[in-house]
Amino acid sequence: MHNAAYQALRMDRVYLAFHVTSQNFRAAIHALPALGILGVNLTVPHKEAAARMLKHLNAEAKLLRAVNCIINDRGELRGDNTDARGLESDLRALGVELRSRFAIVIGAGGAAVSAILACSRMGAARVVIANRTRARAANLARRFQSPHSSRRIELVPRGLEALTDADLLADAALVLNATSMGLTTTEFAPLDYAATPSECFFYDLIYRAEPTPFLREAIALGRPHADGAGMLINQGELAFELFNHVAPPEGVMRQALLERLSRIR
Ligand code: NAP
């Protein structure tokens, strides 16, 4: 995606993948200014470690306690997180309406926090956090609703049994998968898809060429749905601008990613 934008802008820059172990993470990040690298994206398992290590975090990275973008600002390393903004703009572009509505976020890891922030910014009144480890969902709800928080959103921690609670599902405007179920597994947890209203939107943060295990039944029932390719594209475009101080040309990064996934959405 990034290299397609560099080519389109005729910029003599390149985006490369580095495989960095946890053991080498600190040394790799400290080397960025010396190497003249403009910025990096981070993925599992480095996002939380970066938030603990960097002195300069913007408000969003602080709230999420995770960094997916480090910007080399003339030798000073600044941490940002573009996941929530990337997801919010994809949900809006897809026509998902959450104002005063109710959403179910499945998962309580880093991606789930971004999803809750996006739901909160879209005006959701209530989010049920359904997670395998209920205590983790409860911790997340507490952290998000600290007395210092200005967000007015009700967060309800539940276990995965919430996904078969027909009364709960009957009111959902959005059911979003922010777990890694379906990434390495071929099955998703039991979920009563038919109990959701016909306009309920199903969104999977996982993206791949074929429908994900979470989305298969939603598609079969004709529910509106999308996978996380749009979020990935949006957070990539935001990162490109942070690294290069110029926006990528409209649609170029999207086209490159969808071509790689062998589909046009
Ligand atoms: P994480 O912090 O490791 O959290 C993983 C979550 O998945 C936890 O809630 C965990 O539950 C749950 N989980 C894992 N295996 C499970 C299983 N077998 N059964 C039930 N629950 C299970 O990971 P993350 O960073 O939040 O990422 C989550 C997903 O979002 C990943 O698939 C990632 O690829 C995707 N993502 C996509 C984008 C994008 O741009 N589209 C951006 C960020 C992340 P427990 O708490 O019980 O362990």
Coordinates of C-alpha atoms and ligand atoms in Angstrom, one line a residue:
M1 CA 0.0 0.0 0.0
H2 CA 2.7 2.5 1.1
N3 CA 5.0 1.7 -1.9
A4 CA 2.1 2.2 -4.3
A5 CA 1.6 5.7 -2.9
Y6 CA 5.3 6.4 -3.1
Q7 CA 5.3 5.4 -6.7
A8 CA 2.3 7.5 -7.5
L9 CA 3.9 10.5 -5.9
R10 CA 7.3 9.8 -7.5
M11 CA 8.9 9.9 -4.0
D12 CA 12.2 8.1 -3.6
R13 CA 11.2 6.3 -0.5
V14 CA 10.4 2.7 0.4
Y15 CA 8.3 0.9 3.0
L16 CA 9.8 -2.4 4.2
A17 CA 8.9 -5.1 6.7
F18 CA 11.4 -5.9 9.5
H19 CA 10.9 -9.0 11.7
V20 CA 11.9 -7.8 15.2
T21 CA 11.8 -10.1 18.2
S22 CA 10.6 -8.8 21.6
Q23 CA 14.2 -9.2 22.8
N24 CA 15.5 -6.8 20.1
F25 CA 12.5 -4.4 20.2
R26 CA 14.1 -1.7 22.3
A27 CA 17.4 -1.7 20.4
A28 CA 15.5 -1.6 17.0
I29 CA 13.4 1.4 18.0
H30 CA 16.3 3.3 19.5
A31 CA 18.2 2.8 16.1
L32 CA 15.5 4.6 14.1
P33 CA 16.9 8.2 14.3
A34 CA 20.5 7.0 13.5
L35 CA 19.2 5.1 10.5
G36 CA 17.2 8.1 9.3
I37 CA 14.0 6.0 9.2
L38 CA 11.0 8.4 9.0
G39 CA 8.6 6.2 10.9
V40 CA 7.4 2.6 11.6
N41 CA 4.2 0.7 12.0
L42 CA 4.1 -1.9 14.7
T43 CA 2.0 -5.0 15.1
V44 CA 1.6 -7.9 17.5
P45 CA 3.3 -8.2 20.1
H46 CA 5.0 -4.8 20.1
K47 CA 2.1 -2.3 20.4
E48 CA 1.9 -2.3 24.2
A49 CA 5.7 -2.4 24.7
A50 CA 6.1 0.7 22.6
A51 CA 3.5 2.6 24.7
R52 CA 5.4 1.7 27.8
M53 CA 8.8 2.7 26.3
L54 CA 8.1 6.0 24.4
K55 CA 8.4 9.3 26.3
H56 CA 6.1 11.1 23.8
L57 CA 2.6 9.6 23.2
N58 CA -0.4 11.5 21.9
A59 CA -3.7 11.4 23.8
E60 CA -5.0 8.5 21.7
A61 CA -2.0 6.2 22.2
K62 CA -2.1 7.0 25.9
L63 CA -5.8 6.1 26.2
L64 CA -5.3 2.9 24.2
R65 CA -2.1 2.1 26.0
A66 CA -0.8 0.9 22.6
V67 CA 1.2 2.4 19.7
N68 CA 0.8 1.2 16.1
C69 CA 2.8 4.1 14.6
I70 CA 6.1 5.7 15.7
I71 CA 7.1 8.9 14.0
N72 CA 10.7 10.1 13.9
D73 CA 10.3 13.8 14.4
R74 CA 13.9 15.1 13.8
G75 CA 15.3 12.5 16.2
E76 CA 12.4 12.6 18.7
L77 CA 10.2 9.5 18.6
R78 CA 6.5 10.1 18.9
G79 CA 3.9 7.3 19.4
D80 CA 0.4 7.4 17.9
N81 CA -2.3 4.9 17.3
T82 CA -4.4 5.2 14.1
D83 CA -6.5 2.0 14.6
A84 CA -9.6 3.7 16.2
R85 CA -9.6 6.5 13.6
G86 CA -9.2 4.0 10.8
L87 CA -12.1 1.9 12.1
E88 CA -14.4 4.8 12.7
S89 CA -14.0 6.2 9.2
D90 CA -14.6 2.8 7.7
L91 CA -17.8 2.2 9.8
R92 CA -19.0 5.7 8.8
A93 CA -18.2 5.1 5.1
L94 CA -20.1 1.8 5.3
G95 CA -23.2 3.7 6.6
V96 CA -23.2 2.1 10.1
E97 CA -25.3 4.3 12.3
L98 CA -24.6 4.0 16.1
R99 CA -26.0 7.2 17.5
S100 CA -27.9 6.3 20.7
R101 CA -27.7 2.6 19.6
F102 CA -26.2 -0.5 21.1
A103 CA -23.1 -2.4 19.8
I104 CA -21.5 -5.7 20.8
V105 CA -17.7 -5.8 20.7
I106 CA -16.3 -9.3 20.9
G107 CA -12.8 -9.3 22.5
A108 CA -11.0 -7.3 25.1
G109 CA -7.5 -6.9 23.7
G110 CA -5.8 -4.0 22.0
A111 CA -8.1 -4.0 18.9
A112 CA -11.2 -4.1 21.1
V113 CA -10.2 -0.9 22.9
S114 CA -9.9 0.8 19.5
A115 CA -13.3 -0.5 18.6
I116 CA -14.9 0.8 21.8
L117 CA -13.3 4.2 21.2
A118 CA -14.7 4.2 17.7
C119 CA -18.2 3.2 18.9
S120 CA -18.0 5.9 21.6
R121 CA -17.1 8.6 19.0
M122 CA -20.0 7.5 16.8
G123 CA -22.4 8.2 19.7
A124 CA -23.2 4.6 20.8
A125 CA -25.2 4.6 24.0
R126 CA -24.1 1.1 25.1
V127 CA -21.4 -1.4 24.3
V128 CA -21.4 -5.0 25.5
I129 CA -17.8 -6.3 25.7
A130 CA -18.1 -10.1 25.1
N131 CA -14.8 -11.8 25.9
R132 CA -13.7 -15.4 26.6
T133 CA -11.9 -14.1 29.7
R134 CA -14.7 -12.1 31.4
A135 CA -12.4 -10.5 34.0
R136 CA -10.4 -8.9 31.1
A137 CA -13.7 -7.4 29.7
A138 CA -14.5 -6.1 33.2
N139 CA -11.0 -4.5 33.5
L140 CA -11.4 -2.9 30.2
A141 CA -14.8 -1.5 31.1
R142 CA -13.5 -0.1 34.3
R143 CA -10.5 1.5 32.7
F144 CA -12.6 3.1 30.0
Q145 CA -15.1 4.5 32.4
S146 CA -12.6 6.0 34.9
P147 CA -14.0 9.0 36.9
H148 CA -11.8 11.2 34.8
S149 CA -13.3 10.1 31.5
S150 CA -15.7 12.5 29.7
R151 CA -17.2 9.7 27.6
R152 CA -20.9 9.0 28.3
I153 CA -21.2 5.4 27.2
E154 CA -22.4 2.4 29.2
L155 CA -20.0 -0.6 29.0
V156 CA -21.2 -4.0 30.0
P157 CA -18.7 -6.8 30.4
R158 CA -19.9 -10.3 29.5
G159 CA -18.5 -13.7 28.6
L160 CA -18.9 -15.3 25.2
E161 CA -22.3 -16.7 26.3
A162 CA -23.7 -13.2 25.5
L163 CA -23.4 -14.2 21.8
T164 CA -26.3 -16.7 22.3
D165 CA -28.4 -14.4 24.4
A166 CA -31.3 -13.8 21.9
D167 CA -32.8 -10.9 24.0
L168 CA -29.5 -9.0 23.9
L169 CA -28.9 -9.7 20.2
A170 CA -32.4 -8.5 19.3
D171 CA -31.3 -4.8 19.9
A172 CA -27.8 -4.8 18.4
A173 CA -27.0 -2.3 15.7
L174 CA -23.4 -3.7 15.3
V175 CA -21.7 -6.9 16.2
L176 CA -17.9 -6.5 15.7
N177 CA -15.2 -9.2 16.0
A178 CA -12.0 -7.9 17.6
T179 CA -10.6 -11.3 18.6
S180 CA -8.2 -13.4 16.7
M181 CA -10.9 -16.2 16.3
G182 CA -10.9 -16.9 12.6
L183 CA -7.3 -15.8 12.1
T184 CA -5.7 -19.1 12.9
T185 CA -8.9 -21.1 13.5
T186 CA -11.5 -22.0 10.9
E187 CA -14.5 -21.8 13.3
F188 CA -16.0 -18.9 15.3
A189 CA -17.7 -19.2 18.7
P190 CA -21.4 -20.1 18.8
L191 CA -23.4 -16.9 17.9
D192 CA -27.2 -16.6 17.3
Y193 CA -27.0 -14.6 14.1
A194 CA -30.7 -15.0 13.4
A195 CA -31.7 -13.3 16.7
T196 CA -30.2 -10.0 15.4
P197 CA -32.4 -7.4 13.6
S198 CA -32.1 -7.6 9.8
E199 CA -30.2 -4.3 9.6
C200 CA -27.6 -5.3 12.2
F201 CA -24.1 -4.8 10.8
F202 CA -21.5 -7.5 11.2
Y203 CA -17.8 -6.2 11.1
D204 CA -14.8 -8.4 11.4
L205 CA -11.4 -6.8 12.1
I206 CA -9.8 -9.7 10.4
Y207 CA -9.4 -9.4 6.6
R208 CA -8.6 -12.0 4.0
A209 CA -9.4 -12.9 0.4
E210 CA -12.4 -15.2 1.3
P211 CA -15.2 -14.5 3.9
T212 CA -13.9 -14.9 7.5
P213 CA -15.5 -17.6 9.8
F214 CA -17.2 -14.8 11.8
L215 CA -18.9 -13.3 8.6
R216 CA -19.9 -16.5 6.9
E217 CA -23.3 -16.9 8.6
A218 CA -24.0 -13.2 8.5
I219 CA -23.5 -13.3 4.8
A220 CA -25.8 -16.4 4.4
L221 CA -28.5 -14.5 6.3
G222 CA -28.1 -11.4 4.1
R223 CA -27.0 -9.1 7.0
P224 CA -24.8 -6.1 6.0
H225 CA -21.2 -6.9 6.7
A226 CA -17.5 -6.0 6.1
D227 CA -14.1 -7.3 7.0
G228 CA -11.2 -5.3 8.3
A229 CA -9.6 -4.4 5.0
G230 CA -11.1 -0.9 5.0
M231 CA -9.8 -0.3 8.5
L232 CA -6.3 -1.5 7.5
I233 CA -6.4 0.8 4.4
N234 CA -7.6 3.9 6.5
Q235 CA -5.0 3.4 9.3
G236 CA -2.3 3.0 6.6
E237 CA -3.3 6.2 4.8
L238 CA -3.2 8.0 8.2
A239 CA 0.2 6.6 8.9
F240 CA 1.5 7.6 5.4
E241 CA 0.6 11.2 6.1
L242 CA 2.2 11.1 9.6
F243 CA 5.5 9.7 8.2
N244 CA 5.7 11.8 5.0
H245 CA 3.7 15.0 5.8
V246 CA 1.8 14.5 2.6
A247 CA -1.5 12.7 2.0
P248 CA -1.4 9.6 -0.3
P249 CA -3.2 10.1 -3.6
E250 CA -6.9 9.2 -3.3
G251 CA -7.6 5.5 -3.7
V252 CA -4.0 4.3 -4.5
M253 CA -3.4 2.5 -1.2
R254 CA -6.9 1.0 -1.3
Q255 CA -6.4 -0.3 -4.9
A256 CA -3.0 -1.8 -4.0
L257 CA -4.3 -3.7 -0.9
L258 CA -7.5 -5.0 -2.6
E259 CA -5.4 -6.2 -5.6
R260 CA -3.2 -8.0 -3.1
L261 CA -6.3 -9.6 -1.5
S262 CA -7.5 -10.4 -5.0
R263 CA -10.7 -8.5 -4.7
I264 CA -12.2 -5.1 -5.3
R265 CA -14.7 -4.0 -2.7
Ligands
NAP1 P1 -4.9 -9.4 21.5 O1 -4.7 -8.1 22.2 O2 -4.0 -10.5 21.5 O3 -6.4 -9.9 21.9 C1 -6.9 -11.1 21.4 C2 -8.4 -11.3 21.7 O4 -8.8 -12.5 21.1 C3 -8.6 -11.4 23.2 O5 -9.9 -10.8 23.5 C4 -8.7 -13.0 23.4 O6 -9.5 -13.4 24.5 C5 -9.4 -13.3 22.1 N1 -9.1 -14.7 21.7 C6 -8.0 -15.2 21.1 N2 -8.1 -16.5 20.8 C7 -9.4 -16.9 21.2 C8 -10.2 -18.1 21.1 N3 -9.6 -19.2 20.6 N4 -11.4 -18.1 21.6 C9 -12.0 -16.9 22.1 N5 -11.3 -15.7 22.2 C10 -10.1 -15.7 21.7 O7 -5.1 -9.0 19.9 P2 -5.5 -7.6 19.2 O8 -4.3 -6.8 19.0 O9 -6.6 -7.1 20.0 O10 -6.0 -8.1 17.8 C11 -7.3 -8.8 17.7 C12 -7.6 -9.0 16.2 O11 -7.8 -7.8 15.5 C13 -6.5 -9.7 15.4 O12 -7.1 -10.8 14.6 C14 -5.9 -8.7 14.5 O13 -5.4 -9.2 13.3 C15 -7.1 -7.8 14.3 N6 -6.7 -6.3 13.9 C16 -7.0 -5.8 12.7 C17 -6.7 -4.5 12.4 C18 -7.1 -4.0 11.0 O14 -6.5 -2.9 10.6 N7 -8.0 -4.5 10.3 C19 -6.0 -3.7 13.3 C20 -5.7 -4.2 14.6 C21 -6.0 -5.6 14.9 P3 -8.9 -13.6 26.0 O15 -8.8 -12.2 26.6 O16 -9.8 -14.5 26.6 O17 -7.5 -14.2 25.7

